[in-house]
PDB file of C-alpha atoms in Angstrom:
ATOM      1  CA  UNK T  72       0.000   0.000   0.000  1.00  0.00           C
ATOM      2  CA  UNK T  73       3.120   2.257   0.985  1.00  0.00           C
ATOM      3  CA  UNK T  74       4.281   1.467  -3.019  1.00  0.00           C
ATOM      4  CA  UNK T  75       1.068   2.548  -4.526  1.00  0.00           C
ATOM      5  CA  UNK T  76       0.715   5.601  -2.512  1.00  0.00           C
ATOM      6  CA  UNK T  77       4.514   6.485  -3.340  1.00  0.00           C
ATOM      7  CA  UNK T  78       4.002   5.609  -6.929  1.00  0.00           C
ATOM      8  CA  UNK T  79       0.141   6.962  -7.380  1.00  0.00           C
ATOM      9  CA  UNK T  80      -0.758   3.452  -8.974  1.00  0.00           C
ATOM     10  CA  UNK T  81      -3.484   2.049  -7.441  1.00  0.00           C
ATOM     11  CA  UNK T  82      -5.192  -1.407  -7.676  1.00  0.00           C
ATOM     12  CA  UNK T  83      -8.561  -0.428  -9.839  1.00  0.00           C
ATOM     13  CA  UNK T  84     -10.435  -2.055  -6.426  1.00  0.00           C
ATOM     14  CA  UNK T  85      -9.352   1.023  -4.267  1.00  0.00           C
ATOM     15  CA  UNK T  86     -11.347   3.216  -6.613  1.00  0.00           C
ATOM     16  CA  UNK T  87     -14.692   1.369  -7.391  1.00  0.00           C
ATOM     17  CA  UNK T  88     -17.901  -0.145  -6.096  1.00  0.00           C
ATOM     18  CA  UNK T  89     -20.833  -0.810  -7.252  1.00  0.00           C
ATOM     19  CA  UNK T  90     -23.913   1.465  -6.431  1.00  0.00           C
ATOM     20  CA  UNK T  91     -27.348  -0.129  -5.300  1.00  0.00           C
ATOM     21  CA  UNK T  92     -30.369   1.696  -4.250  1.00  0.00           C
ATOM     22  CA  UNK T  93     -32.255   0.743  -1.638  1.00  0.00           C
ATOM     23  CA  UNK T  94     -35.686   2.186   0.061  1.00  0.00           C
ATOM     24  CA  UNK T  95     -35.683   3.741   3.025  1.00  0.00           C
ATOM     25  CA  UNK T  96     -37.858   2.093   5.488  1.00  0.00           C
ATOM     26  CA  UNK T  97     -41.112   3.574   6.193  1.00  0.00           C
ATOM     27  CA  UNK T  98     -41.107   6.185   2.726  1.00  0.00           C
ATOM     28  CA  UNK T  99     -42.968   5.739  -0.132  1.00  0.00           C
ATOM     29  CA  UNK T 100     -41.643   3.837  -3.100  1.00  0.00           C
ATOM     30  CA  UNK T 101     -40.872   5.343  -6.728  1.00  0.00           C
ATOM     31  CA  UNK T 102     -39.637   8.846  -5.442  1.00  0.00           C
ATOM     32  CA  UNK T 103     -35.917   9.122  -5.846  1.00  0.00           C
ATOM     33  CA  UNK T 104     -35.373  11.034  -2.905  1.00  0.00           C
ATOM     34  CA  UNK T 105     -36.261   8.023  -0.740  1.00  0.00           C
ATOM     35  CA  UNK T 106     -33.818   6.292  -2.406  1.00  0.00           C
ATOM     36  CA  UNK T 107     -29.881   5.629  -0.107  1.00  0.00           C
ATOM     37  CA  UNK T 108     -27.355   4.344  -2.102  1.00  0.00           C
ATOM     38  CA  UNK T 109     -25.506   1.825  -0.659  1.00  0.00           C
ATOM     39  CA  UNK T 110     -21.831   1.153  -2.057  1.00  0.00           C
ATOM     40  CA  UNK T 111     -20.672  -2.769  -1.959  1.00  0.00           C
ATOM     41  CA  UNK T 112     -16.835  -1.957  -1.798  1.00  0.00           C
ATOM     42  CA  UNK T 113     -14.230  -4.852  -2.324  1.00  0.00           C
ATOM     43  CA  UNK T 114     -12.476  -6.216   0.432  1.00  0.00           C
ATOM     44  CA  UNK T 115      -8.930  -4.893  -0.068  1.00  0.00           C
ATOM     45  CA  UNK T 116     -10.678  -1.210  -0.059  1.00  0.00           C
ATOM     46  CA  UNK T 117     -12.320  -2.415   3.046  1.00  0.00           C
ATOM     47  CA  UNK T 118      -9.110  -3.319   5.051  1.00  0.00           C
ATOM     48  CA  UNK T 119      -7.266  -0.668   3.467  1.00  0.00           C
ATOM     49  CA  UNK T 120      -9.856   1.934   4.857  1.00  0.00           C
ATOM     50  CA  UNK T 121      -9.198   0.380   8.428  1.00  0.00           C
ATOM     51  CA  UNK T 122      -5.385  -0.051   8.171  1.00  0.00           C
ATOM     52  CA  UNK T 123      -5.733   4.120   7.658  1.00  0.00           C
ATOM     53  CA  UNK T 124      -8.420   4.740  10.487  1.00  0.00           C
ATOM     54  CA  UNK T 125      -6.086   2.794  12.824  1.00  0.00           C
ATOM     55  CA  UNK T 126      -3.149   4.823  11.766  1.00  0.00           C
ATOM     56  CA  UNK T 127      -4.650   8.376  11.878  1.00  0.00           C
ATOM     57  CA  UNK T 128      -7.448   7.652  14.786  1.00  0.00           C
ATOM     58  CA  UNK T 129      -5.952   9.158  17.330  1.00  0.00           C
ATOM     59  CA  UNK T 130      -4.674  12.531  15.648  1.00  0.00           C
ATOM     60  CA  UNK T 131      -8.250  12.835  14.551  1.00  0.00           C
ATOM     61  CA  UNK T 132     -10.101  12.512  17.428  1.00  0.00           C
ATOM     62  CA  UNK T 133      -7.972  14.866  19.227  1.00  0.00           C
ATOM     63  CA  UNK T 134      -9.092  17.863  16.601  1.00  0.00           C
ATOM     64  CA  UNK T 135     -12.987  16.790  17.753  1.00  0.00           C
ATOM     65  CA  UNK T 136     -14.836  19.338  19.902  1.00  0.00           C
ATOM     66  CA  UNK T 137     -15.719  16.895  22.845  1.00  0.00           C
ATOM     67  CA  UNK T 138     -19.449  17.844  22.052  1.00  0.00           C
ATOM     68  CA  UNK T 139     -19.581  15.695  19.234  1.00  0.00           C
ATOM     69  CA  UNK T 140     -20.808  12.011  20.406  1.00  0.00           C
ATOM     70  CA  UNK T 141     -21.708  10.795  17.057  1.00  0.00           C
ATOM     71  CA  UNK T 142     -19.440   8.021  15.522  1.00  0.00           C
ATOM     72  CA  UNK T 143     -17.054   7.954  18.540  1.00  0.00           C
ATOM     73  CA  UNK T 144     -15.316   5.413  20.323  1.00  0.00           C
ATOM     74  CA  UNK T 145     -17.011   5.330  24.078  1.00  0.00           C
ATOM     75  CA  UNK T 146     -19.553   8.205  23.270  1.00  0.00           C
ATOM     76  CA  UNK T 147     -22.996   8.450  22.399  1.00  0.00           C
ATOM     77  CA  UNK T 148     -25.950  10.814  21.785  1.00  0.00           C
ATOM     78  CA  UNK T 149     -26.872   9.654  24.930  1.00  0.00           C
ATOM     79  CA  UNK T 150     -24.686  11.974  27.053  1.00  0.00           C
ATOM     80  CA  UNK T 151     -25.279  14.799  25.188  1.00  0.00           C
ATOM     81  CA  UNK T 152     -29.355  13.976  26.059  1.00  0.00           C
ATOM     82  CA  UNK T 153     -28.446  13.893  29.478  1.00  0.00           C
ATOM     83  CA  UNK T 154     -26.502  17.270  29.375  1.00  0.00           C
ATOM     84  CA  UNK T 155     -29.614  19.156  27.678  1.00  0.00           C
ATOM     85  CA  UNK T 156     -31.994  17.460  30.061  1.00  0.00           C
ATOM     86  CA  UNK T 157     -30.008  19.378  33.101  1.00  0.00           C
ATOM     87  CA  UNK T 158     -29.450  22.218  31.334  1.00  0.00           C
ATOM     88  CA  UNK T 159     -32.983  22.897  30.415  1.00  0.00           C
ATOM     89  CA  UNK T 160     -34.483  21.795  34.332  1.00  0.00           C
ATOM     90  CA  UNK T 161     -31.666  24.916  35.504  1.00  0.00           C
ATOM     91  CA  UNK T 162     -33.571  27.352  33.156  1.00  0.00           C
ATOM     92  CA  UNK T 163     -36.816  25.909  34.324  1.00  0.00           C
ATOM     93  CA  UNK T 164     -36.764  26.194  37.756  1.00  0.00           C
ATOM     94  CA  UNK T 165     -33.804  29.497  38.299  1.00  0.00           C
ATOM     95  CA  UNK T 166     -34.492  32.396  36.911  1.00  0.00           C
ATOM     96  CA  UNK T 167     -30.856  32.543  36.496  1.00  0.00           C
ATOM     97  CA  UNK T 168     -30.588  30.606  33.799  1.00  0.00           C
ATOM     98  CA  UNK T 169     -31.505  30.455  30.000  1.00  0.00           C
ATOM     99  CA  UNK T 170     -31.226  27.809  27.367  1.00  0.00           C
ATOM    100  CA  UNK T 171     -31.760  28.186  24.294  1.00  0.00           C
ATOM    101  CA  UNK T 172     -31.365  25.113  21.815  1.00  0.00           C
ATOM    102  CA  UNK T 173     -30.699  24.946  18.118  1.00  0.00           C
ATOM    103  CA  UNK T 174     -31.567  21.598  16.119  1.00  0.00           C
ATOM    104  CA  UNK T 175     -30.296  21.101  12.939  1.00  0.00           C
ATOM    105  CA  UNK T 176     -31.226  18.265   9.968  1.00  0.00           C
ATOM    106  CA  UNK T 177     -28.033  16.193   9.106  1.00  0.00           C
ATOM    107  CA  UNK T 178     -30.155  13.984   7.408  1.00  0.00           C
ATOM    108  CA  UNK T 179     -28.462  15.364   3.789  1.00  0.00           C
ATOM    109  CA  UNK T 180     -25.278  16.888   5.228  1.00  0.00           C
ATOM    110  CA  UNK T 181     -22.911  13.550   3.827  1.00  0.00           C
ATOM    111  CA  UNK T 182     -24.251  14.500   0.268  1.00  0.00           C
ATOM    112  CA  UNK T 183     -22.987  18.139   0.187  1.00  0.00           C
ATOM    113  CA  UNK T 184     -19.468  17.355   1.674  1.00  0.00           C
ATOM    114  CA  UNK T 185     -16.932  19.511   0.221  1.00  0.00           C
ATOM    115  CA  UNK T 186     -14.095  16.889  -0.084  1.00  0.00           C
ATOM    116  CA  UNK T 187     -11.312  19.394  -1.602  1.00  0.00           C
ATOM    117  CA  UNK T 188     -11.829  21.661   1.741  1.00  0.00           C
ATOM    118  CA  UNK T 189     -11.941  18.562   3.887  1.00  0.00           C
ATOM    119  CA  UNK T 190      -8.563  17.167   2.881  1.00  0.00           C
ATOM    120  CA  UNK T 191      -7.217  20.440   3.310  1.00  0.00           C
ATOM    121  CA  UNK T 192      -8.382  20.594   6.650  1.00  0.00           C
ATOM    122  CA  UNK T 193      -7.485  16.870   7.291  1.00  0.00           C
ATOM    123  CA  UNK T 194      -3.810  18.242   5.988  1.00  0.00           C
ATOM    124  CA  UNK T 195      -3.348  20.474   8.655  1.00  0.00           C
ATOM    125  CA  UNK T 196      -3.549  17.099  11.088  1.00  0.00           C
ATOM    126  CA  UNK T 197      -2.489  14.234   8.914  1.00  0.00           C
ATOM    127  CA  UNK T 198       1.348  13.579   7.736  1.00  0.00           C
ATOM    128  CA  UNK T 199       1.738  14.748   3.742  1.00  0.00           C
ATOM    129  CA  UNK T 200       2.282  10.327   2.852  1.00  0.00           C
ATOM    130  CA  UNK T 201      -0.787   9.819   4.558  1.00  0.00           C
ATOM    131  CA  UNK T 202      -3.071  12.495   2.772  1.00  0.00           C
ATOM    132  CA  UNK T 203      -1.583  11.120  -0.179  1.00  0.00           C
ATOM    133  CA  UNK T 204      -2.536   7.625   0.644  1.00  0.00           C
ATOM    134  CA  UNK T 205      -6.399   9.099   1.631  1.00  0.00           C
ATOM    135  CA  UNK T 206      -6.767  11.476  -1.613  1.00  0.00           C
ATOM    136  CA  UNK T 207      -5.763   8.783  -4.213  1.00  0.00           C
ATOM    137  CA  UNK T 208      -8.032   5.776  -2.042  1.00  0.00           C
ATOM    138  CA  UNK T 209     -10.834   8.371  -2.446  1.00  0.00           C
ATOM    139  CA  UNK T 210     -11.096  10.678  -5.137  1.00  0.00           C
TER     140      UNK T 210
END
């Protein structure tokens, strides 16, 4: 892997998968927007993905507000359910306190990722091989 990303020649499995589109449960059928696609990736993309994670994990996670509980290791929504729920029973009972609370719909956010401006962010944390290795698995 060390080779290809050196050489920028890589295995034609890296770069493709095959698109299905499934249904999402509970929406009506025949309207495209209730459509997910669903990418069957080969295996060697598959282990190469987590030979990366495991390499640049840590560095990552360290850049992470510790507000975000979503797709982390030992966190969950839960906590951050728990922190609102006290929050909001201060500003309920002290007139000290105020909450206010802003909710936002990630449900498209994946499809509008601007992946030039998020390796260039991820550059600022990563080593230059390993950007390399990430920009030519991915794009």
């Amino acid at each position: 892997m060390n080779i290809a990303a050196s050489s920028g020649n890589f295995p034609k499995e890296l770069k493709e998968g095959i698109i299905i589109p499934i249904h999402k449960a509970g929406k009506k059928k025949g309207v495209l927007e209730n459509l997910r696609p669903i990418i069957l990736l080969s295996m060697l993309r598959i282990i190469t993905a987590r030979i990366i994670l495991k390499r640049i994990y840590n560095r990552i996670d360290r850049e992470i507000d510790s507000n975000q509980a979503a797709y982390r290791k030992g966190r969950s929504a839960t906590e951050l359910i728990f922190a609102i729920r006290i929050l909001a029973e201060k500003a309920i009972t002290s007139s000290e306190y105020e909450i206010n609370v802003l909710l936002l719909d990630m449900s498209k956010a994946f499809d509008s990722v601007n992946r030039n401006i998020l390796l260039s962010d991820l550059g600022t944390v990563l080593e230059k091989d390993e950007l390399h290795r990430l920009w030519y698995k991915y794009f």
